[in-house]
Every structure is written in structure tokens, then in C-alpha cells.
Coordinates of C-alpha atoms in Angstrom, one line a residue:
Chain O
M262 CA 0.0 0.0 0.0
N263 CA 2.8 2.4 1.0
E264 CA 4.7 1.5 -2.2
L265 CA 1.6 2.3 -4.3
R266 CA 1.3 5.6 -2.5
A267 CA 5.0 6.4 -3.1
L268 CA 4.6 5.5 -6.7
A269 CA 1.6 7.8 -7.1
I270 CA 3.4 10.7 -5.4
G271 CA 6.4 10.1 -7.6
L272 CA 4.2 10.0 -10.7
D273 CA 2.6 13.3 -9.6
R274 CA 6.1 14.9 -9.3
W275 CA 7.0 13.7 -12.8
V276 CA 3.7 15.0 -14.3
A277 CA 4.3 18.4 -12.7
K278 CA 7.7 18.6 -14.2
A279 CA 6.4 17.7 -17.6
E280 CA 3.7 20.3 -17.2
A281 CA 6.4 22.9 -16.3
V282 CA 8.3 22.1 -19.5
V283 CA 5.3 22.2 -21.7
I284 CA 4.3 25.6 -20.1
V285 CA 7.8 27.1 -20.7
V286 CA 7.8 25.9 -24.4
L287 CA 4.2 27.1 -25.0
V288 CA 4.7 30.6 -23.5
A289 CA 7.9 31.0 -25.5
M290 CA 6.0 30.0 -28.6
L291 CA 3.2 32.3 -27.8
T292 CA 5.6 35.2 -27.4
A293 CA 7.4 34.3 -30.6
V294 CA 4.3 34.0 -32.7
T295 CA 2.9 37.3 -31.5
F296 CA 6.2 39.1 -31.9
A297 CA 6.4 37.7 -35.4
Q298 CA 3.0 39.2 -36.1
V299 CA 4.2 42.6 -34.9
C300 CA 7.4 42.4 -37.0
A301 CA 5.6 41.2 -40.1
R302 CA 3.1 44.0 -39.9
Y303 CA 5.3 46.9 -38.9
V304 CA 8.7 46.0 -40.1
L305 CA 8.0 43.9 -43.2
G306 CA 4.7 45.6 -44.0
D307 CA 3.2 42.2 -44.8
P308 CA 0.9 41.1 -42.0
L309 CA 0.6 37.4 -41.1
I310 CA -2.9 36.1 -41.3
W311 CA -2.6 33.0 -39.1
S312 CA -0.7 34.4 -36.2
E313 CA -3.5 35.9 -34.1
E314 CA -5.6 32.8 -34.3
A315 CA -2.7 30.5 -33.6
A316 CA -1.7 32.6 -30.5
R317 CA -5.2 32.4 -29.2
Y318 CA -5.3 28.6 -29.3
L319 CA -1.8 28.4 -27.9
F320 CA -3.0 30.5 -25.0
V321 CA -5.9 28.2 -24.3
W322 CA -3.4 25.4 -23.9
V323 CA -1.1 27.6 -21.7
S324 CA -4.1 28.5 -19.5
M325 CA -5.3 25.0 -19.0
I326 CA -1.9 23.4 -18.3
G327 CA -1.0 26.4 -16.1
A328 CA -4.2 26.0 -14.2
A329 CA -3.4 22.4 -13.6
L330 CA 0.1 23.1 -12.2
A331 CA -1.4 26.0 -10.1
L332 CA -3.9 23.6 -8.6
R333 CA -1.0 21.3 -7.5
E334 CA 0.8 24.3 -5.9
G335 CA -2.3 25.6 -4.1
G336 CA -2.1 28.7 -6.3
H337 CA -5.7 29.3 -7.2
F338 CA -7.4 32.3 -5.7
G339 CA -9.7 31.3 -2.8
L340 CA -10.8 32.4 0.6
D341 CA -8.6 30.9 3.2
L342 CA -10.0 33.0 6.0
L343 CA -12.0 30.2 7.6
I344 CA -9.3 27.6 7.6
R345 CA -6.7 30.1 8.9
R346 CA -8.9 31.3 11.7
V347 CA -10.4 27.9 12.6
P348 CA -7.8 25.3 11.8
A349 CA -9.9 22.6 13.6
L350 CA -12.4 22.7 10.6
K351 CA -9.7 21.8 8.1
P352 CA -10.1 18.0 8.2
V353 CA -13.8 18.5 7.5
L354 CA -13.6 21.3 4.9
G355 CA -10.6 19.8 3.0
P356 CA -12.4 16.7 1.7
M357 CA -15.6 18.7 1.1
V358 CA -13.9 21.3 -0.9
A359 CA -12.0 18.6 -2.9
I360 CA -15.3 16.9 -3.7
V361 CA -17.0 20.1 -5.0
T362 CA -13.9 20.9 -7.1
A363 CA -13.7 17.3 -8.4
L364 CA -17.4 17.3 -9.4
F365 CA -17.0 20.5 -11.4
L366 CA -13.9 19.2 -13.1
L367 CA -15.6 15.9 -14.0
I368 CA -18.3 17.9 -15.7
L369 CA -15.6 20.0 -17.5
L370 CA -13.8 16.8 -18.5
K371 CA -17.0 15.2 -19.9
T372 CA -18.3 18.4 -21.7
G373 CA -14.8 19.0 -22.9
I374 CA -14.6 15.6 -24.5
D375 CA -17.9 16.2 -26.2
E376 CA -16.9 19.6 -27.5
T377 CA -13.6 18.2 -28.8
N378 CA -15.5 15.4 -30.7
L379 CA -17.9 18.0 -32.1
A380 CA -14.9 20.2 -33.1
S381 CA -13.3 17.4 -35.1
R382 CA -15.6 18.4 -37.9
Q383 CA -14.5 22.1 -37.9
F384 CA -11.3 23.7 -39.2
A385 CA -9.5 26.7 -37.9
M386 CA -10.3 29.9 -39.9
T387 CA -6.8 30.9 -41.0
F388 CA -4.8 27.7 -41.3
P389 CA -5.5 24.0 -42.0
M390 CA -6.0 22.5 -38.5
R391 CA -8.9 20.6 -37.1
M392 CA -10.5 22.6 -34.2
Q393 CA -10.4 19.5 -32.0
W394 CA -6.7 20.2 -31.3
A395 CA -7.7 23.5 -29.8
Y396 CA -10.6 22.1 -27.8
L397 CA -8.5 19.2 -26.6
A398 CA -6.9 21.6 -24.1
L399 CA -10.0 21.6 -22.0
P400 CA -10.4 17.9 -21.2
T401 CA -6.6 17.6 -21.0
G402 CA -6.5 20.4 -18.4
A403 CA -9.5 19.0 -16.5
G404 CA -8.0 15.6 -16.5
L405 CA -4.6 16.8 -15.2
M406 CA -6.4 18.8 -12.5
L407 CA -8.4 15.8 -11.4
F408 CA -5.2 13.7 -11.3
H409 CA -3.4 16.3 -9.1
L410 CA -6.5 16.5 -6.9
A411 CA -6.6 12.7 -6.5
I412 CA -2.9 12.6 -5.5
H413 CA -3.5 15.5 -3.1
F414 CA -6.1 13.3 -1.5
I415 CA -3.9 10.2 -1.4
R416 CA -1.1 12.2 0.1
S417 CA -3.1 13.7 2.9
P418 CA -7.0 13.4 2.9
S419 CA -7.4 16.3 5.3
M420 CA -5.2 18.7 3.3
H421 CA -6.9 21.8 1.9
I422 CA -6.7 22.6 -1.8
L423 CA -5.5 26.1 -1.1
E424 CA -2.4 24.7 0.6
R425 CA 0.9 24.1 -1.1
E426 CA 2.0 20.5 -1.8
P427 CA 4.9 19.7 0.6
E428 CA 8.0 18.5 -1.4
Chain E
M279 CA -30.6 32.1 -9.1
T280 CA -30.7 32.8 -5.3
A281 CA -29.8 29.1 -4.9
A282 CA -26.7 29.7 -7.1
L283 CA -25.7 32.8 -5.2
A284 CA -26.1 31.1 -1.8
L285 CA -24.1 28.0 -3.0
F286 CA -21.3 30.2 -4.3
A287 CA -21.1 31.9 -0.9
A288 CA -21.0 28.5 0.8
F289 CA -18.4 27.1 -1.5
A290 CA -16.2 30.2 -1.3
T291 CA -16.4 30.3 2.5
A292 CA -15.4 26.7 2.7
G293 CA -12.3 27.6 0.5
V294 CA -13.3 26.2 -2.8
P295 CA -11.1 28.1 -5.2
I296 CA -13.2 31.0 -6.6
A297 CA -12.9 29.7 -10.3
F298 CA -14.4 26.3 -9.3
A299 CA -16.9 27.8 -6.8
L300 CA -18.3 30.1 -9.6
G301 CA -18.5 27.2 -12.1
A302 CA -20.0 24.7 -9.6
A303 CA -22.5 27.1 -8.2
A304 CA -23.6 28.1 -11.8
L305 CA -23.9 24.5 -12.8
A306 CA -26.2 23.9 -9.8
G307 CA -28.3 26.9 -10.7
L308 CA -28.4 25.7 -14.3
S309 CA -29.7 22.3 -13.3
L310 CA -32.8 24.1 -11.9
I311 CA -33.5 25.7 -15.3
E312 CA -35.5 23.4 -17.5
G313 CA -33.6 21.9 -20.4
A314 CA -30.5 23.8 -19.6
P315 CA -27.6 22.6 -21.8
V316 CA -24.8 21.4 -19.5
R317 CA -22.4 21.3 -22.4
I318 CA -22.1 25.1 -22.2
V319 CA -19.6 24.5 -19.4
A320 CA -16.8 23.6 -21.8
S321 CA -17.8 26.1 -24.5
R322 CA -18.2 29.1 -22.1
I323 CA -14.8 28.4 -20.7
F324 CA -13.2 28.1 -24.2
A325 CA -15.0 31.3 -25.3
G326 CA -13.8 33.0 -22.1
I327 CA -10.2 32.3 -22.8
D328 CA -10.2 32.5 -26.7
N329 CA -9.9 36.3 -26.9
F330 CA -6.9 38.1 -28.5
S331 CA -7.2 41.1 -26.1
L332 CA -6.6 38.9 -23.1
L333 CA -3.3 37.8 -24.6
A334 CA -2.0 41.0 -23.1
I335 CA -2.2 39.4 -19.8
P336 CA 0.6 36.8 -20.1
F337 CA 2.8 39.4 -21.9
F338 CA 2.4 42.1 -19.3
I339 CA 3.0 39.5 -16.5
L340 CA 6.1 38.3 -18.3
A341 CA 7.5 41.9 -19.0
G342 CA 6.8 42.9 -15.4
D343 CA 8.4 39.7 -14.0
L344 CA 11.5 40.3 -16.2
M345 CA 11.8 43.9 -15.0
E346 CA 11.2 43.1 -11.3
T347 CA 14.8 42.2 -10.7
G348 CA 16.4 43.8 -7.6
G349 CA 18.6 46.1 -9.6
I350 CA 15.7 47.8 -11.5
S351 CA 13.5 48.4 -8.4
Q352 CA 16.7 49.9 -6.7
R353 CA 17.4 52.2 -9.6
L354 CA 13.8 53.5 -9.7
V355 CA 13.8 54.0 -6.0
T356 CA 17.1 56.0 -6.3
L357 CA 15.6 58.1 -9.0
A358 CA 12.5 58.8 -7.0
R359 CA 14.7 59.6 -4.0
V360 CA 16.8 62.3 -5.7
L361 CA 13.6 63.8 -7.2
V362 CA 11.4 64.1 -4.1
G363 CA 13.3 63.0 -1.0
H364 CA 13.8 66.6 0.1
V365 CA 10.0 67.3 0.2
R366 CA 8.4 67.3 3.6
G367 CA 7.4 63.8 4.4
G368 CA 10.8 62.6 3.1
L369 CA 11.0 59.0 2.1
G370 CA 7.2 58.6 2.2
N371 CA 7.1 60.8 -1.0
V372 CA 9.8 58.6 -2.5
V373 CA 7.6 55.5 -2.0
L374 CA 4.7 57.2 -3.8
I375 CA 6.8 58.4 -6.8
A376 CA 8.7 55.1 -7.1
M377 CA 5.4 53.3 -7.2
L378 CA 4.3 55.6 -10.1
F379 CA 7.4 54.6 -12.1
F380 CA 7.2 50.9 -11.1
S381 CA 3.5 50.5 -11.8
G382 CA 4.1 51.8 -15.3
I383 CA 6.3 48.8 -15.9
S384 CA 4.5 46.0 -14.0
G385 CA 0.8 45.2 -14.2
S386 CA 0.6 43.4 -10.8
T387 CA -0.2 45.3 -7.7
N388 CA 1.0 42.6 -5.3
A389 CA 4.4 42.4 -7.2
D390 CA 4.6 46.2 -6.9
A391 CA 4.1 46.2 -3.2
A392 CA 6.7 43.5 -2.7
A393 CA 9.3 45.1 -5.0
I394 CA 9.0 48.7 -3.7
G395 CA 8.3 47.5 -0.1
S396 CA 11.4 45.3 0.1
V397 CA 13.7 48.2 -0.8
M398 CA 11.8 51.1 0.9
I399 CA 10.5 49.7 4.2
P400 CA 14.0 49.1 5.7
A401 CA 15.1 52.5 4.5
M402 CA 12.1 54.2 6.0
K403 CA 12.6 52.4 9.3
R404 CA 16.3 53.7 9.4
H405 CA 15.0 57.3 8.8
G406 CA 12.6 57.5 11.7
F407 CA 9.4 56.0 10.3
G408 CA 7.6 53.4 12.5
A409 CA 7.3 50.0 11.0
G410 CA 3.5 50.3 10.9
H411 CA 3.7 53.7 9.2
A412 CA 6.3 52.5 6.6
G413 CA 4.2 49.4 5.7
A414 CA 1.0 51.6 5.5
L415 CA 2.7 54.0 3.1
V416 CA 3.8 51.1 0.8
A417 CA 0.3 49.6 0.9
A418 CA -1.4 53.0 0.1
A419 CA 1.1 53.6 -2.7
A420 CA 0.6 50.2 -4.3
G421 CA -3.2 50.6 -4.0
M422 CA -2.8 53.9 -6.0
G423 CA -0.5 52.2 -8.5
I424 CA -3.2 49.9 -9.8
L425 CA -4.5 53.0 -11.7
V426 CA -1.2 53.4 -13.5
P427 CA -1.3 51.4 -16.8
P428 CA -0.5 48.8 -17.8
C429 CA -3.0 47.3 -15.5
L430 CA -4.3 43.7 -15.7
T431 CA -7.6 44.7 -14.2
M432 CA -8.2 47.1 -17.1
V433 CA -7.3 44.4 -19.6
V434 CA -9.7 42.0 -18.1
Y435 CA -12.5 44.6 -17.8
G436 CA -12.0 45.9 -21.3
S437 CA -11.9 42.4 -22.9
I438 CA -15.1 41.4 -21.1
T439 CA -17.1 44.6 -21.6
N440 CA -15.8 45.3 -25.1
T441 CA -14.4 48.6 -23.9
S442 CA -11.2 49.9 -25.6
I443 CA -8.2 48.8 -23.4
A444 CA -6.1 51.7 -24.9
T445 CA -8.7 54.2 -23.8
L446 CA -8.9 52.6 -20.3
F447 CA -5.1 52.8 -20.1
A448 CA -5.0 56.5 -21.0
A449 CA -7.9 57.1 -18.6
G450 CA -6.0 55.8 -15.6
F451 CA -3.2 58.3 -15.7
L452 CA -4.9 61.4 -14.3
P453 CA -6.8 59.7 -11.5
A454 CA -3.5 58.0 -10.5
L455 CA -1.7 61.4 -10.4
I456 CA -4.6 63.0 -8.4
M457 CA -4.5 60.1 -5.9
T458 CA -0.7 60.5 -5.6
A459 CA -1.1 64.2 -5.0
A460 CA -3.8 63.6 -2.3
L461 CA -1.6 61.0 -0.5
M462 CA 1.5 63.4 -0.6
F463 CA -0.7 66.2 0.9
H464 CA -1.9 63.8 3.5
L465 CA 1.7 62.7 4.2
R466 CA 2.8 66.3 4.6
I467 CA 0.3 66.8 7.4
D468 CA 1.4 63.6 9.1
A469 CA 5.0 64.6 8.7
E470 CA 4.4 67.7 10.8
R471 CA 2.5 65.8 13.5
L472 CA 5.1 63.0 13.6
G473 CA 8.1 65.2 13.2
L474 CA 9.6 63.4 10.1
K475 CA 12.5 65.1 8.7
P476 CA 13.1 65.5 4.9
E477 CA 16.3 64.4 3.2
P478 CA 18.9 66.9 2.1
R479 CA 18.3 68.4 -1.4
I480 CA 20.3 66.6 -4.1
S481 CA 22.4 68.4 -6.8
W482 CA 21.2 68.4 -10.4
R483 CA 24.3 66.4 -11.3
D484 CA 23.4 63.6 -9.1
R485 CA 19.8 63.7 -10.3
A486 CA 21.0 63.4 -13.9
Q487 CA 23.2 60.5 -12.9
A488 CA 20.2 58.7 -11.3
L489 CA 18.1 59.3 -14.3
R490 CA 20.8 57.9 -16.6
Q491 CA 20.9 54.7 -14.6
A492 CA 17.2 54.2 -14.6
L493 CA 16.8 55.2 -18.2
W494 CA 16.5 51.7 -19.8
A495 CA 13.8 50.7 -17.4
L496 CA 11.9 54.0 -17.8
L497 CA 12.0 53.6 -21.6
L498 CA 9.7 50.6 -21.3
P499 CA 6.6 52.5 -20.3
V500 CA 7.5 55.1 -23.0
I501 CA 7.5 52.3 -25.6
I502 CA 4.3 50.8 -24.4
F503 CA 2.3 54.0 -24.0
G504 CA 3.9 55.7 -27.0
G505 CA 2.8 52.7 -29.1
I506 CA -0.7 52.3 -27.7
L507 CA -1.6 56.0 -27.4
G508 CA -0.1 56.8 -30.7
G509 CA -2.4 54.2 -32.3
I510 CA 0.6 52.2 -33.5
F511 CA 0.1 49.0 -31.5
T512 CA -2.8 47.2 -30.0
P513 CA -2.3 46.7 -26.2
T514 CA -1.5 43.0 -26.9
E515 CA 1.2 43.9 -29.4
A516 CA 2.6 46.6 -27.1
A517 CA 2.8 44.0 -24.4
V518 CA 4.7 41.6 -26.5
V519 CA 7.1 44.3 -27.6
A520 CA 7.6 45.1 -24.0
V521 CA 8.5 41.5 -23.3
I522 CA 11.2 41.5 -26.0
Y523 CA 12.5 44.8 -24.8
A524 CA 12.6 43.6 -21.2
I525 CA 14.6 40.4 -22.3
I526 CA 17.1 42.6 -24.3
V527 CA 17.5 45.2 -21.6
G528 CA 17.5 42.6 -18.7
M529 CA 20.2 40.5 -20.5
L530 CA 22.4 43.2 -22.2
A531 CA 22.0 46.5 -20.4
Y532 CA 21.6 45.3 -16.8
G533 CA 22.8 41.8 -17.1
E534 CA 20.3 40.6 -14.4
V535 CA 18.2 38.3 -16.6
T536 CA 20.0 35.0 -17.0
P537 CA 18.7 32.1 -19.2
S538 CA 17.5 30.3 -16.1
Y539 CA 15.8 33.4 -14.8
L540 CA 14.1 33.7 -18.1
V541 CA 12.9 30.1 -17.9
R542 CA 11.5 30.6 -14.5
S543 CA 9.7 33.8 -15.7
L544 CA 8.1 31.9 -18.5
L545 CA 6.9 29.2 -16.1
R546 CA 5.5 31.8 -13.6
T547 CA 3.8 33.6 -16.4
G548 CA 2.1 30.4 -17.6
V549 CA 0.9 29.4 -14.1
T550 CA -0.4 32.9 -13.3
S551 CA -2.1 33.1 -16.6
G552 CA -3.7 29.7 -15.9
I553 CA -5.1 31.0 -12.6
V554 CA -6.5 34.2 -14.1
M555 CA -8.0 32.5 -17.2
L556 CA -9.6 29.6 -15.4
L557 CA -11.2 32.3 -13.2
I558 CA -12.4 34.2 -16.3
G559 CA -13.8 30.9 -17.7
G560 CA -15.6 30.1 -14.4
A561 CA -17.0 33.6 -14.2
N562 CA -18.2 33.3 -17.9
I563 CA -20.4 30.3 -16.9
F564 CA -21.7 32.3 -13.9
A565 CA -22.3 35.4 -16.1
W566 CA -24.4 33.3 -18.5
L567 CA -26.6 32.0 -15.8
M568 CA -27.0 35.6 -14.4
T569 CA -28.0 36.9 -17.7
V570 CA -30.4 34.0 -18.5
S571 CA -32.2 34.5 -15.2
G572 CA -32.5 38.3 -15.6
V573 CA -30.8 39.3 -12.4
P574 CA -29.3 42.5 -13.7
A575 CA -32.7 43.8 -15.0
A576 CA -34.3 43.0 -11.6
I577 CA -31.7 44.9 -9.7
A578 CA -31.7 47.8 -12.1
S579 CA -35.5 48.2 -11.7
G580 CA -35.0 48.0 -7.9
I581 CA -32.4 50.9 -8.1
Q582 CA -34.8 52.9 -10.3
S583 CA -37.6 52.5 -7.7
I584 CA -35.2 54.0 -5.1
G585 CA -34.6 57.0 -7.3
G586 CA -31.4 59.0 -7.6
G587 CA -30.3 57.2 -10.7
K588 CA -26.7 57.4 -11.7
A589 CA -25.4 59.1 -8.5
V590 CA -27.0 56.6 -6.2
F591 CA -25.8 53.8 -8.3
L592 CA -22.2 54.9 -8.5
L593 CA -22.1 55.4 -4.7
M594 CA -23.7 52.0 -4.2
S595 CA -21.1 50.5 -6.5
I596 CA -18.3 51.8 -4.3
I597 CA -20.0 50.6 -1.1
V598 CA -20.6 47.1 -2.6
F599 CA -17.2 46.8 -4.3
L600 CA -15.0 47.7 -1.3
P601 CA -15.8 44.7 1.0
L602 CA -16.4 42.3 -1.9
F603 CA -13.1 43.0 -3.6
A604 CA -11.3 42.9 -0.3
L605 CA -12.8 39.5 0.6
L606 CA -12.4 38.0 -2.9
D607 CA -8.8 39.2 -3.7
G608 CA -9.9 41.8 -6.2
L609 CA -10.1 40.3 -9.7
P610 CA -12.3 37.3 -8.7
G611 CA -14.6 39.7 -6.9
M612 CA -14.8 41.9 -10.0
L613 CA -15.4 39.0 -12.3
M614 CA -18.2 37.8 -10.1
I615 CA -20.0 41.2 -9.8
M616 CA -19.5 42.4 -13.4
P617 CA -22.3 40.5 -15.0
V618 CA -24.7 42.1 -12.5
F619 CA -23.4 45.7 -12.3
V620 CA -22.1 46.5 -15.8
P621 CA -25.5 45.9 -17.5
I622 CA -27.1 48.2 -14.9
A623 CA -24.4 50.8 -15.5
Q624 CA -25.2 50.6 -19.2
H625 CA -28.9 50.8 -18.5
L626 CA -28.5 53.9 -16.4
G627 CA -26.2 55.5 -19.1
V628 CA -22.9 55.4 -17.2
D629 CA -20.0 55.4 -19.5
L630 CA -18.2 52.1 -19.3
V631 CA -14.7 53.7 -19.4
H632 CA -15.7 55.8 -16.4
Y633 CA -17.2 52.8 -14.6
G634 CA -14.1 50.7 -15.3
I635 CA -11.7 53.3 -13.8
L636 CA -13.9 53.7 -10.8
M637 CA -13.9 50.0 -10.3
T638 CA -10.2 49.8 -10.7
A639 CA -9.7 52.6 -8.2
V640 CA -11.9 50.9 -5.6
M641 CA -10.0 47.7 -6.2
G642 CA -6.7 49.3 -5.4
I643 CA -8.1 50.4 -2.0
A644 CA -9.9 47.0 -1.4
L645 CA -6.7 45.0 -2.0
F646 CA -5.2 46.6 1.1
L647 CA -8.3 46.9 3.2
P648 CA -7.7 45.5 6.8
P649 CA -8.2 42.9 7.9
V650 CA -8.6 40.8 4.8
G651 CA -7.0 42.5 1.8
V652 CA -4.4 40.2 0.2
G653 CA -1.9 42.9 -0.5
L654 CA -1.9 43.8 3.2
Y655 CA -0.3 40.5 4.1
I656 CA 2.6 41.1 1.8
V657 CA 3.3 44.4 3.5
L658 CA 2.9 42.9 6.9
G659 CA 5.6 40.3 6.1
L660 CA 8.0 43.0 4.9
S661 CA 7.5 45.5 7.7
G662 CA 7.3 43.2 10.6
A663 CA 4.6 45.4 12.1
T664 CA 1.4 43.9 13.5
L665 CA -2.0 44.1 11.7
G666 CA -3.1 46.6 14.3
E667 CA -0.1 48.9 13.9
I668 CA -0.4 48.9 10.1
S669 CA -4.2 49.4 10.2
R670 CA -4.0 52.4 12.5
H671 CA -1.7 54.2 10.0
L672 CA -3.3 52.7 6.8
L673 CA -7.0 53.5 7.5
P674 CA -6.6 57.3 7.2
Y675 CA -4.7 56.9 3.9
L676 CA -7.4 54.5 2.6
A677 CA -10.0 57.1 3.6
T678 CA -8.2 59.8 1.6
M679 CA -8.0 57.3 -1.4
T680 CA -11.7 56.6 -1.0
A681 CA -12.4 60.3 -1.1
V682 CA -10.6 60.4 -4.5
A683 CA -12.6 57.5 -5.7
V684 CA -15.8 59.4 -4.9
L685 CA -14.3 62.4 -6.7
I686 CA -13.7 60.1 -9.8
A687 CA -17.3 58.9 -9.5
F688 CA -18.8 62.5 -9.6
V689 CA -16.3 64.3 -11.8
P690 CA -16.0 62.1 -14.9
W691 CA -13.8 64.5 -16.8
I692 CA -10.9 63.4 -14.6
V693 CA -11.2 60.1 -16.4
Y694 CA -12.0 61.5 -19.9
L695 CA -9.4 64.2 -20.1
V696 CA -6.3 62.2 -21.1
P697 CA -8.1 59.8 -23.6
Y698 CA -9.7 63.0 -25.1
L699 CA -6.4 64.6 -25.6
F700 CA -5.1 61.5 -27.4
G701 CA -8.2 61.3 -29.5
L702 CA -9.3 58.0 -27.9
Y703 CA -12.5 59.5 -26.5
A704 CA -15.2 61.6 -28.0
P705 CA -17.5 63.4 -25.6
R706 CA -21.1 62.8 -26.2

């Protein structure tokens, strides 16, 4: 049992590292694409048509993966007043909060998969890409958040989602 | 709808992150509406993020992060010190002026408070300021600084309400200067009462030297606003140019941005963007439910039955925003209340640029409002003062700032003047 737990925590750390790498690469690409748009328009006088749409979809990916890593680090905005003032409530509130969050994420995962399937029939406006690749960010992000939430729970069931994961 | 609001309050109090609390409460409310399509959850979140104006958010975060190195805040503080250190109130004025410079580079209020506070609070303590007074001044200055563009709050407000972000940016300048002047005046009175001594006057040669050292950092806001106000760049494009400029200056001119620092900045930017965008996505679901259930119209007719129209509504907005933004960390509170209040503002004929600047000004105050404002805890940590000590000094400053907010509410030309001069606003 303890080995499984260690394995899960190890996997969580590995996933978080992978997310970090993906975020760095995507933000760099986002910056490069948008800067290329500025250069093309103002320096070369020949505006790119695809850059704005590409940057928007890249940003959807950055946001969803970033939100996942933020969840692991306890970084999302939330009211911690109650758990700070009345720490005794934490063992009760922690799991309750996790359940509400998980329910929302499950619905996001399900509807995200549905939207992704629907989008497989559409194409991006300015370049030949199926829209499913943009929408896929939603179920991916929701899935990663659910994964981190589950590990959070395995690690310490009473831990609150607004707290930082101990390394 | 009442059920959704009550659930949101319950979730948020228990500590469900606001983004999920908004989404989950809206879903519960949706399930009560007959035949409500649950699949809007994914599409509303996607639509909430998929917006080119909002791309300014990661770029302003990244540019600010790259310029927030120790050396740059030190240089800007030095410049402010040689400019206004000799004015009565001494280093307190330096905090305010340094914050004006710094907020013009960074879009994040908490980062501003941390950067200026870490340099100025120890210095003020050495010059006879109490820890509580020093912390309170940094808090007040950072609260004012939110009005100085670039400002993430304005980017979010502008994107969601379809208000020009360039106009909002331009509109923030004069209110920021008026608030700074009001705080400097307040400080002057304090200085006499507390017997604070000004610093010696500095020679023009030393001033020129300080300006030269801060020049590369100060050119950044010049590029951003020159580009935006001159109609050359969109705010998103100006933000990405600022990033490239910050990388070049940080690496070559100041040598403080190393490749590993850059990688960490990219990562922090992605994570912070994720937090903000998920919040916008969650709020977008909530907004949909609000609109579908006709909440704004109901409240608007309630306000009209009270009478007083615009004036009552603007005052009521300030009174509602202050505690709400303090409790919900600013941006989440704003995203939650916008779907209710913005349609009412439109209904009553309040200009959305005016309303956005008022909302931003109130947010600056709320972020530092004792005992819950998030920014307050950053200043507490830096100053080592207790909450009570800081509050005693801070509350009078916040009162002055609130008076300026009321002034902004009733004298809209404070907001319109600069956009008008740059041709971004036409009076009706």
C-alpha cells in the first residue's frame, strides 16, 4: 500500500515537471508568434494572417496546463480566512472542498470531450488545423487537475486545496 | 438564481477556489432551469479564454516579471529619492513616486508592493518611520499604483465589456496622479505631526546620474504608451514588444536576466495566466446564468424605484465593491460582480470607461483593506509590524483614497481628459 502511495506521489512529481516544461515551451512559442506578427506588420509591412488565431489557441493550452500546475501548488485564488482562523475545521472542509472541485472538473472533462469530438468536424479559420486540437486543451487540463486533486487526497486526505503541496 | 448565489457563498467560504466555486454554483443553478444545456460549461470556458485582447495578460505579466529584478527596483527608487526625497514627508514621498514609475512597468499590484516594499521599508525604518507607518505607506502607494497602466484589471475589464483597453489605459493616468497628490498632501500633514525630517536636497548632477541609470527601465513604459496612445500597437502587441524589450535590456543593459531566470519567468507567467484565465472561464459560466435569469434587470429596476439614478448607483457600487473586492482578492470579486453591475451601468447611461476606472480605483483600496486585503499580508511580512499597527496608519490613507474614488465617480472628466487629448474618446 505504501509502495503504491510512493509511486503515485512520484508520478505526480513527474507529471508536474512535464507540465512545467510544456508551459515554458508554449509561453515561449506564444511570445514568438505574437512578436512575429508585430514584426511582419510593422517591419516587413506584410501582415501574417494566421498568427492571431494560432496565438489564441496556444493561449488556451497555456491556460489549461498552467491552471493544472497551479492547482498542485495551491495557487488558485480562494478564501482561506475560515481555515486560517479555525484550523480545527480543516479535516472536514478539506475533503468537502475537494469533492465540490472534483465534481466541477468531472463535468468539465465530460463536456470538454464532447466539445472536442464536435470540433473534429470544424477547421481553424486561417490555417488548416482541425479545431479538435484547440478544444482538446479543455479535457486535458481538466484531466490533469483531477489527477493532481486525487494525489492531493492520497497524500493527505485532510489537506486543503489552497495549501501548497509539501515537497 | 438565489440558490446559485447562496451556493457560491457557501463554497467560497469553505475555501473552494473561486474559479471552481463560480463554475460549480452556476452548474447547480443551471440544473434548476429546465432543459439547460450542461455542455455550455466547456464552450463558455473556451470562449472566455479565446480572446486576443486577453493575450495582453501573459505578456504584461512576463514583461513585469523580467523587469522586477532587484537592480531595477533599486534604480527606480534611487531616481524617486533624488527627485522628491527633500520634500516634507521625506521617504514617504519617495515611495509614492517610485510606485508611479514601477507600476508603469508592471501590471501586478502585489508584485509592486513586494518590489518597492522590500527596498523602501527598511530604508524608512532607518529614517525614523515606525514599522507600521512604513508598511502603511507602501500599501497605500501600491493601491494607488493599480490605476497606472499597464493594468491587468483594465485588460480583463476591457476584454469582457468590449471597452477599448487603450482608452482605459489612458484614462488611468490622471486619477493616478490625483490620488498620488492627495496622498502626498496627507503625508505632509502627518510629517508635521510625527516630526519626520526630509532628506537633504540633491544636486542636479546627481539627479542626472540617477536618471541615466534608470533610463533603460523608464523607456519601457514610454514604448508601451507611445505605441498604444499613438495608435501604432494594440495593447496585446505593445505588451509583446515590452517582453522582447525587457529580455534585451535585462540581459544586455543590466545583465540581471540570465537564461535560467528567463525560464522561471516563462513558467511563472504560464501558471499565473492559468489561474487568471480559469477564473475568467468560471465567471463566464456564472455570467451566462445571471443573464439568463434576468438578475441585472431585476436589480436595475430596484435601483430605479429607489430613485437618484446614476449618483445613487455609483455610490452604491463603491459601497458594494469595497468589501467584496477585499474579501475576494480583487479580480475574482470583479469577475463575479461584473455580470450584474455592468449591464445596470449601461442601462443607467454610465459610460463604461468611467465605470471601469472607478472599479479599478476601488479595487486598489480594497486589496489593502484591513483585515482581509491580500496585498496587506505582503506588506505585513515585509515590515514586521502587527496588523493593528499597520491598520492604525493605513486606514486614514485609505480614507483619503476613497475620497478620491468618490471624486472620480462624480467628476468624470478626470477620467476622460487624457483619452480625449489623445483622440481616444469623443465626448457625447
